[in-house]
Amino acid sequence: ARAGQSDVANIIEKDSLTLIEKSGFAEYYDPITGAPCGGGQFTWTAAMVIEFIKQSKAVA
């Protein structure tokens, strides 16, 4: 599921969750500042969090 790149996938997941916790469910985030950009309360971002939670429970 992580294309053999577990370390990189874990970093992406952790950083994504940090951005979401700090700035909410934005459409995307500025790659330099992490500021939320685009539309607010974006559902695909919320769906990504649900998938992260499902994956972490499957591994545990």
Short mmCIF file of N, CA and C in Angstrom, two decimals, residues 2-60:
data_model
loop_
_atom_site.label_atom_id
_atom_site.label_comp_id
_atom_site.label_asym_id
_atom_site.label_seq_id
_atom_site.Cartn_x
_atom_site.Cartn_y
_atom_site.Cartn_z
N ARG A 2 2.08 1.13 0.44
CA ARG A 2 2.95 2.30 0.52
C ARG A 2 4.09 2.21 -0.48
N ALA A 3 3.88 1.36 -1.49
CA ALA A 3 4.82 1.22 -2.62
C ALA A 3 6.25 0.94 -2.17
N GLY A 4 6.39 0.22 -1.07
CA GLY A 4 7.72 -0.10 -0.59
C GLY A 4 8.48 1.07 0.01
N GLN A 5 7.80 2.16 0.25
CA GLN A 5 8.43 3.38 0.76
C GLN A 5 7.83 3.75 2.13
N SER A 6 7.84 2.82 3.05
CA SER A 6 7.20 3.04 4.35
C SER A 6 7.74 4.25 5.09
N ASP A 7 9.05 4.46 5.07
CA ASP A 7 9.63 5.61 5.78
C ASP A 7 9.12 6.92 5.22
N VAL A 8 9.14 7.04 3.90
CA VAL A 8 8.67 8.27 3.24
C VAL A 8 7.17 8.45 3.49
N ALA A 9 6.41 7.37 3.36
CA ALA A 9 4.96 7.44 3.57
C ALA A 9 4.64 7.88 5.00
N ASN A 10 5.39 7.39 5.97
CA ASN A 10 5.17 7.79 7.36
C ASN A 10 5.44 9.27 7.56
N ILE A 11 6.47 9.79 6.93
CA ILE A 11 6.78 11.23 7.03
C ILE A 11 5.66 12.05 6.40
N ILE A 12 5.20 11.64 5.22
CA ILE A 12 4.12 12.36 4.55
C ILE A 12 2.86 12.35 5.41
N GLU A 13 2.54 11.20 5.97
CA GLU A 13 1.35 11.09 6.82
C GLU A 13 1.46 12.01 8.04
N LYS A 14 2.59 11.94 8.73
CA LYS A 14 2.80 12.76 9.93
C LYS A 14 2.72 14.25 9.60
N ASP A 15 3.42 14.66 8.55
CA ASP A 15 3.42 16.08 8.16
C ASP A 15 2.03 16.54 7.72
N SER A 16 1.32 15.68 7.01
CA SER A 16 -0.04 16.02 6.57
C SER A 16 -0.96 16.22 7.77
N LEU A 17 -0.89 15.32 8.72
CA LEU A 17 -1.74 15.44 9.91
C LEU A 17 -1.38 16.68 10.73
N THR A 18 -0.11 17.03 10.78
CA THR A 18 0.31 18.25 11.48
C THR A 18 -0.28 19.48 10.81
N LEU A 19 -0.23 19.55 9.47
CA LEU A 19 -0.82 20.68 8.74
C LEU A 19 -2.31 20.77 8.98
N ILE A 20 -2.99 19.64 8.93
CA ILE A 20 -4.44 19.63 9.11
C ILE A 20 -4.80 20.05 10.53
N GLU A 21 -4.07 19.56 11.50
CA GLU A 21 -4.34 19.94 12.89
C GLU A 21 -4.14 21.44 13.09
N LYS A 22 -3.11 21.99 12.47
CA LYS A 22 -2.79 23.41 12.61
C LYS A 22 -3.73 24.31 11.81
N SER A 23 -4.06 23.89 10.58
CA SER A 23 -4.74 24.81 9.66
C SER A 23 -6.09 24.34 9.15
N GLY A 24 -6.56 23.19 9.59
CA GLY A 24 -7.87 22.72 9.16
C GLY A 24 -7.81 21.96 7.83
N PHE A 25 -8.98 21.63 7.32
CA PHE A 25 -9.12 20.81 6.12
C PHE A 25 -9.07 21.67 4.86
N ALA A 26 -7.93 22.26 4.58
CA ALA A 26 -7.78 23.11 3.39
C ALA A 26 -7.67 22.26 2.13
N GLU A 27 -7.89 22.92 0.99
CA GLU A 27 -7.75 22.23 -0.30
C GLU A 27 -6.31 21.79 -0.52
N TYR A 28 -5.38 22.69 -0.20
CA TYR A 28 -3.96 22.37 -0.25
C TYR A 28 -3.23 23.37 0.63
N TYR A 29 -1.93 23.17 0.80
CA TYR A 29 -1.14 23.99 1.71
C TYR A 29 0.08 24.53 0.98
N ASP A 30 0.48 25.75 1.34
CA ASP A 30 1.67 26.35 0.75
C ASP A 30 2.87 25.46 1.11
N PRO A 31 3.66 25.05 0.12
CA PRO A 31 4.77 24.12 0.40
C PRO A 31 5.90 24.74 1.22
N ILE A 32 5.97 26.06 1.27
CA ILE A 32 7.03 26.72 2.03
C ILE A 32 6.55 27.07 3.44
N THR A 33 5.39 27.72 3.54
CA THR A 33 4.92 28.21 4.83
C THR A 33 3.94 27.27 5.53
N GLY A 34 3.33 26.37 4.77
CA GLY A 34 2.30 25.49 5.33
C GLY A 34 0.96 26.16 5.50
N ALA A 35 0.84 27.41 5.02
CA ALA A 35 -0.43 28.13 5.13
C ALA A 35 -1.51 27.44 4.30
N PRO A 36 -2.75 27.42 4.81
CA PRO A 36 -3.83 26.82 4.04
C PRO A 36 -4.14 27.64 2.80
N CYS A 37 -4.42 26.95 1.69
CA CYS A 37 -4.72 27.61 0.41
C CYS A 37 -5.95 26.97 -0.21
N GLY A 38 -6.48 27.64 -1.22
CA GLY A 38 -7.64 27.10 -1.93
C GLY A 38 -8.88 27.13 -1.05
N GLY A 39 -9.79 26.22 -1.33
CA GLY A 39 -11.04 26.17 -0.58
C GLY A 39 -10.84 25.66 0.83
N GLY A 40 -11.69 26.10 1.72
CA GLY A 40 -11.65 25.64 3.10
C GLY A 40 -12.61 24.47 3.29
N GLN A 41 -12.40 23.71 4.33
CA GLN A 41 -13.25 22.57 4.67
C GLN A 41 -13.40 21.59 3.50
N PHE A 42 -12.29 21.24 2.91
CA PHE A 42 -12.27 20.37 1.73
C PHE A 42 -12.48 18.92 2.15
N THR A 43 -13.44 18.25 1.52
CA THR A 43 -13.79 16.90 1.96
C THR A 43 -12.73 15.86 1.63
N TRP A 44 -11.96 16.05 0.54
CA TRP A 44 -10.93 15.04 0.24
C TRP A 44 -9.86 15.03 1.32
N THR A 45 -9.62 16.18 1.94
CA THR A 45 -8.63 16.24 3.01
C THR A 45 -9.14 15.46 4.22
N ALA A 46 -10.43 15.63 4.53
CA ALA A 46 -11.03 14.87 5.62
C ALA A 46 -11.01 13.37 5.31
N ALA A 47 -11.28 13.02 4.06
CA ALA A 47 -11.25 11.61 3.66
C ALA A 47 -9.85 11.02 3.82
N MET A 48 -8.83 11.83 3.55
CA MET A 48 -7.45 11.37 3.70
C MET A 48 -7.16 11.05 5.17
N VAL A 49 -7.66 11.88 6.08
CA VAL A 49 -7.45 11.62 7.51
C VAL A 49 -8.12 10.31 7.90
N ILE A 50 -9.33 10.08 7.41
CA ILE A 50 -10.02 8.82 7.70
C ILE A 50 -9.20 7.64 7.21
N GLU A 51 -8.65 7.75 6.02
CA GLU A 51 -7.82 6.67 5.46
C GLU A 51 -6.56 6.45 6.31
N PHE A 52 -5.92 7.53 6.76
CA PHE A 52 -4.75 7.40 7.63
C PHE A 52 -5.13 6.63 8.91
N ILE A 53 -6.27 6.97 9.49
CA ILE A 53 -6.71 6.31 10.72
C ILE A 53 -6.99 4.83 10.46
N LYS A 54 -7.68 4.54 9.36
CA LYS A 54 -7.96 3.14 9.01
C LYS A 54 -6.67 2.35 8.83
N GLN A 55 -5.71 2.95 8.13
CA GLN A 55 -4.43 2.27 7.87
C GLN A 55 -3.69 2.01 9.18
N SER A 56 -3.68 3.00 10.07
CA SER A 56 -2.93 2.83 11.32
C SER A 56 -3.57 1.75 12.20
N LYS A 57 -4.89 1.64 12.17
CA LYS A 57 -5.57 0.59 12.94
C LYS A 57 -5.32 -0.78 12.34
N ALA A 58 -5.20 -0.85 11.02
CA ALA A 58 -4.94 -2.12 10.35
C ALA A 58 -3.55 -2.65 10.68
N VAL A 59 -2.60 -1.73 10.88
CA VAL A 59 -1.22 -2.10 11.17
C VAL A 59 -1.06 -2.49 12.64
N ALA A 60 -1.82 -1.84 13.51
CA ALA A 60 -1.70 -2.07 14.96
C ALA A 60 -2.13 -3.42 15.41
#
